[in-house]
PDB file of C-alpha atoms in Angstrom:
ATOM      1  CA  GLU A   4       0.049   0.038  -0.159  1.00 28.00           C
ATOM      2  CA  ALA A   5       1.454   3.069  -0.848  1.00 30.00           C
ATOM      3  CA  VAL A   6       2.217   5.939   1.668  1.00 30.00           C
ATOM      4  CA  VAL A   7       0.667   9.427   0.912  1.00 31.00           C
ATOM      5  CA  SER A   8       2.894  12.507   2.363  1.00 30.00           C
ATOM      6  CA  THR A   9       1.148  14.710   4.405  1.00 31.00           C
ATOM      7  CA  GLN A  10       3.871  17.069   4.257  1.00 34.00           C
ATOM      8  CA  SER A  11       2.671  20.666   3.406  1.00 36.00           C
ATOM      9  CA  THR A  12       3.267  22.516  -0.048  1.00 39.00           C
ATOM     10  CA  GLY A  13       2.088  25.711   1.197  1.00 42.00           C
ATOM     11  CA  LEU A  14      -1.000  25.425  -1.084  1.00 43.00           C
ATOM     12  CA  GLU A  15      -3.862  23.957   0.964  1.00 42.00           C
ATOM     13  CA  ASP A  16      -6.674  26.149   1.581  1.00 42.00           C
ATOM     14  CA  MET A  17      -5.057  28.964   0.178  1.00 40.00           C
ATOM     15  CA  THR A  18      -7.000  31.581  -2.297  1.00 40.00           C
ATOM     16  CA  ILE A  19      -5.243  33.734  -4.811  1.00 39.00           C
ATOM     17  CA  GLU A  20      -5.352  37.010  -2.736  1.00 42.00           C
ATOM     18  CA  SER A  21      -3.533  35.014   0.258  1.00 39.00           C
ATOM     19  CA  ILE A  22      -0.230  34.014  -2.237  1.00 40.00           C
ATOM     20  CA  SER A  23      -0.375  36.987  -4.110  1.00 42.00           C
ATOM     21  CA  SER A  24       2.537  38.593  -1.968  1.00 46.00           C
ATOM     22  CA  ASN A  25       5.060  35.101  -2.347  1.00 51.00           C
ATOM     23  CA  PRO A  26       3.861  33.099  -5.055  1.00 52.00           C
ATOM     24  CA  THR A  27       7.543  32.422  -6.491  1.00 60.00           C
ATOM     25  CA  SER A  28       8.571  30.653  -2.874  1.00 63.00           C
ATOM     26  CA  ILE A  29       5.218  28.163  -2.943  1.00 62.00           C
ATOM     27  CA  MET A  30       5.980  27.430  -6.775  1.00 66.00           C
ATOM     28  CA  GLU A  31       9.720  26.890  -5.865  1.00 73.00           C
ATOM     29  CA  GLU A  32       8.382  24.416  -3.327  1.00 73.00           C
ATOM     30  CA  LEU A  33       6.572  22.613  -5.602  1.00 74.00           C
ATOM     31  CA  LEU A  34       8.737  22.498  -8.495  1.00 77.00           C
ATOM     32  CA  GLU A  35      11.308  20.567  -6.096  1.00 82.00           C
ATOM     33  CA  LYS A  36       9.106  17.751  -5.828  1.00 83.00           C
ATOM     34  CA  ALA A  37       7.553  17.716  -9.441  1.00 88.00           C
ATOM     35  CA  VAL A  38       8.405  15.429 -12.019  1.00 92.00           C
ATOM     36  CA  THR A  39       8.894  16.414 -15.927  1.00 94.00           C
ATOM     37  CA  ILE A  40       6.897  14.416 -18.230  1.00 95.00           C
ATOM     38  CA  VAL A  41       7.132  14.780 -22.156  1.00 96.00           C
ATOM     39  CA  LEU A  42       4.238  13.621 -24.600  1.00 95.00           C
ATOM     40  CA  HIS A  43       4.043  13.416 -28.158  1.00 94.00           C
ATOM     41  CA  LYS A  44       0.686  14.975 -28.919  1.00 91.00           C
ATOM     42  CA  LYS A  45      -0.880  13.119 -32.072  1.00 86.00           C
ATOM     43  CA  GLU A  46      -4.177  12.538 -33.980  1.00 84.00           C
ATOM     44  CA  ASP A  47      -5.711  10.462 -30.708  1.00 80.00           C
ATOM     45  CA  GLY A  48      -4.529  13.667 -28.591  1.00 86.00           C
ATOM     46  CA  LEU A  49      -3.123  13.482 -24.894  1.00 93.00           C
ATOM     47  CA  GLY A  50      -5.231  10.971 -23.532  1.00 93.00           C
ATOM     48  CA  PHE A  51      -6.106  12.300 -20.386  1.00 93.00           C
ATOM     49  CA  SER A  52      -8.794  14.184 -18.508  1.00 91.00           C
ATOM     50  CA  LEU A  53      -8.455  17.340 -16.243  1.00 89.00           C
ATOM     51  CA  LEU A  54     -10.518  17.866 -12.839  1.00 84.00           C
ATOM     52  CA  GLY A  55     -10.376  21.609 -11.884  1.00 76.00           C
ATOM     53  CA  GLN A  56     -11.912  24.286  -9.977  1.00 63.00           C
ATOM     54  CA  PRO A  57     -14.732  26.124 -11.619  1.00 55.00           C
ATOM     55  CA  ASP A  58     -14.646  29.756 -12.946  1.00 54.00           C
ATOM     56  CA  GLY A  59     -14.752  32.218 -10.653  1.00 51.00           C
ATOM     57  CA  SER A  60     -13.136  29.630  -8.062  1.00 51.00           C
ATOM     58  CA  ARG A  61     -10.733  31.548  -5.568  1.00 46.00           C
ATOM     59  CA  ILE A  62      -8.912  28.186  -4.575  1.00 49.00           C
ATOM     60  CA  VAL A  63      -5.278  28.054  -5.768  1.00 50.00           C
ATOM     61  CA  GLN A  64      -5.113  24.084  -5.997  1.00 61.00           C
ATOM     62  CA  GLY A  65      -5.096  24.259  -9.835  1.00 69.00           C
ATOM     63  CA  VAL A  66      -6.105  21.230 -11.859  1.00 85.00           C
ATOM     64  CA  SER A  67      -5.604  17.397 -11.633  1.00 88.00           C
ATOM     65  CA  VAL A  68      -5.705  14.613 -13.749  1.00 91.00           C
ATOM     66  CA  LYS A  69      -8.975  13.075 -13.687  1.00 90.00           C
ATOM     67  CA  THR A  70      -8.200  10.068 -15.684  1.00 92.00           C
ATOM     68  CA  VAL A  71      -5.876   8.712 -18.105  1.00 94.00           C
ATOM     69  CA  LEU A  72      -7.256   7.248 -21.462  1.00 93.00           C
ATOM     70  CA  GLN A  73      -6.173   3.762 -22.705  1.00 90.00           C
ATOM     71  CA  VAL A  74      -5.054   5.422 -26.209  1.00 85.00           C
ATOM     72  CA  GLY A  75      -3.100   8.464 -26.225  1.00 88.00           C
ATOM     73  CA  ALA A  76       0.351  10.032 -25.243  1.00 92.00           C
ATOM     74  CA  ALA A  77      -0.219  10.025 -21.715  1.00 94.00           C
ATOM     75  CA  SER A  78      -1.148   5.709 -22.063  1.00 92.00           C
ATOM     76  CA  VAL A  79       1.992   5.526 -24.246  1.00 91.00           C
ATOM     77  CA  GLU A  80       4.712   7.611 -22.096  1.00 94.00           C
ATOM     78  CA  GLY A  81       2.990   5.857 -18.774  1.00 93.00           C
ATOM     79  CA  ARG A  82       3.881   8.006 -15.805  1.00 94.00           C
ATOM     80  CA  LEU A  83       0.904  10.228 -15.996  1.00 95.00           C
ATOM     81  CA  LYS A  84      -1.664   9.333 -13.177  1.00 93.00           C
ATOM     82  CA  PRO A  85      -5.104  10.121 -11.777  1.00 91.00           C
ATOM     83  CA  GLY A  86      -4.837  12.898  -8.710  1.00 87.00           C
ATOM     84  CA  ASP A  87      -1.528  14.195 -10.273  1.00 90.00           C
ATOM     85  CA  LEU A  88      -1.533  18.202 -10.151  1.00 88.00           C
ATOM     86  CA  ILE A  89      -0.455  19.945 -13.273  1.00 91.00           C
ATOM     87  CA  LEU A  90       1.696  22.680 -12.092  1.00 88.00           C
ATOM     88  CA  MET A  91       3.155  23.706 -15.961  1.00 89.00           C
ATOM     89  CA  VAL A  92       2.121  23.077 -19.222  1.00 93.00           C
ATOM     90  CA  ASN A  93       5.155  23.830 -22.013  1.00 94.00           C
ATOM     91  CA  GLY A  94       6.627  26.431 -19.023  1.00 90.00           C
ATOM     92  CA  ARG A  95       3.164  28.304 -18.433  1.00 90.00           C
ATOM     93  CA  SER A  96       2.082  27.525 -14.799  1.00 86.00           C
ATOM     94  CA  MET A  97      -1.563  26.056 -14.270  1.00 85.00           C
ATOM     95  CA  VAL A  98      -1.423  26.738 -10.722  1.00 79.00           C
ATOM     96  CA  GLY A  99      -4.761  28.836  -9.971  1.00 76.00           C
ATOM     97  CA  VAL A 100      -6.083  28.769 -13.338  1.00 81.00           C
ATOM     98  CA  THR A 101      -9.670  27.290 -13.849  1.00 81.00           C
ATOM     99  CA  GLN A 102     -10.646  24.029 -15.429  1.00 83.00           C
ATOM    100  CA  ASN A 103     -11.316  25.663 -18.775  1.00 86.00           C
ATOM    101  CA  LYS A 104      -8.440  28.124 -18.877  1.00 87.00           C
ATOM    102  CA  ALA A 105      -5.957  24.836 -18.381  1.00 88.00           C
ATOM    103  CA  LEU A 106      -8.006  23.135 -21.463  1.00 89.00           C
ATOM    104  CA  SER A 107      -7.784  26.000 -23.444  1.00 91.00           C
ATOM    105  CA  VAL A 108      -3.974  26.148 -23.034  1.00 92.00           C
ATOM    106  CA  ILE A 109      -3.783  22.207 -23.590  1.00 91.00           C
ATOM    107  CA  ARG A 110      -5.816  21.840 -26.655  1.00 90.00           C
ATOM    108  CA  LYS A 111      -3.247  24.428 -28.295  1.00 91.00           C
ATOM    109  CA  CYS A 112      -0.779  22.519 -27.573  1.00 91.00           C
ATOM    110  CA  ALA A 113       0.745  20.574 -30.707  1.00 90.00           C
ATOM    111  CA  GLY A 114       3.846  18.418 -30.990  1.00 92.00           C
ATOM    112  CA  GLU A 115       5.696  17.794 -27.832  1.00 95.00           C
ATOM    113  CA  VAL A 116       3.914  19.022 -24.926  1.00 95.00           C
ATOM    114  CA  VAL A 117       6.188  19.375 -21.657  1.00 95.00           C
ATOM    115  CA  LEU A 118       3.943  18.779 -18.354  1.00 95.00           C
ATOM    116  CA  THR A 119       5.528  19.698 -15.055  1.00 92.00           C
ATOM    117  CA  VAL A 120       3.533  17.552 -12.345  1.00 91.00           C
ATOM    118  CA  LEU A 121       2.987  16.970  -8.707  1.00 88.00           C
ATOM    119  CA  PRO A 122       2.632  13.064  -8.308  1.00 89.00           C
ATOM    120  CA  GLY A 123      -0.489  12.744  -6.590  1.00 82.00           C
ATOM    121  CA  LYS A 124       1.020  10.293  -3.662  1.00 77.00           C
ATOM    122  CA  LEU A 125       3.046  13.857  -3.166  1.00 72.00           C
ATOM    123  CA  ARG A 126       0.186  15.960  -2.645  1.00 67.00           C
ATOM    124  CA  PRO A 127      -0.838  17.111   0.907  1.00 60.00           C
ATOM    125  CA  GLN A 128      -4.224  15.563   2.006  1.00 59.00           C
ATOM    126  CA  THR A 129      -5.744  18.681   3.337  1.00 57.00           C
ATOM    127  CA  GLY A 130      -7.358  20.634   0.292  1.00 60.00           C
ATOM    128  CA  LEU A 131      -8.169  18.178  -1.511  1.00 62.00           C
ATOM    129  CA  THR A 132     -11.647  17.090  -3.077  1.00 66.00           C
ATOM    130  CA  SER A 133     -13.096  14.015  -2.148  1.00 70.00           C
ATOM    131  CA  THR A 134     -12.743  12.970  -5.663  1.00 69.00           C
ATOM    132  CA  GLU A 135      -8.768  13.919  -6.051  1.00 66.00           C
ATOM    133  CA  ARG A 136      -8.297  11.792  -2.821  1.00 69.00           C
ATOM    134  CA  ALA A 137     -10.192   8.893  -4.361  1.00 70.00           C
ATOM    135  CA  LEU A 138      -8.113   9.416  -7.693  1.00 66.00           C
ATOM    136  CA  ILE A 139      -4.830   9.386  -5.842  1.00 66.00           C
ATOM    137  CA  GLN A 140      -5.686   6.141  -3.925  1.00 69.00           C
ATOM    138  CA  GLN A 141      -7.060   4.013  -6.866  1.00 67.00           C
ATOM    139  CA  SER A 142      -3.583   5.162  -8.691  1.00 64.00           C
ATOM    140  CA  SER A 143      -1.582   4.422  -5.867  1.00 59.00           C
TER     141      SER A 143
END
């Protein structure tokens, strides 16, 4: 059974306003634990779906991987898992963006897509939705 880290990343229960004074240090903490996954987008797409904050949300958590499809680049590469937090797409921060904004950025990507991801098993349990907790447990 996988052990889920409860170490704080500084993101749980924070709002966009509360990190505006020091967003760089929070991102640096997250990037220390992150992994880089390079996907090659083809006709069948990247092969994953997102779970994110609705438009108008003030929570900073960002977008998580909801599912990895059996077809597509994510399945071929093999490391992207449900519950992983997407921090960056091709160098662009996804922290604090809504699901719709993240989808827009990802859909515009072509060819090589570089994801910077905080694996679900490294995410703190506080601040996660019940759906995110379930996804992380299933993929562990």
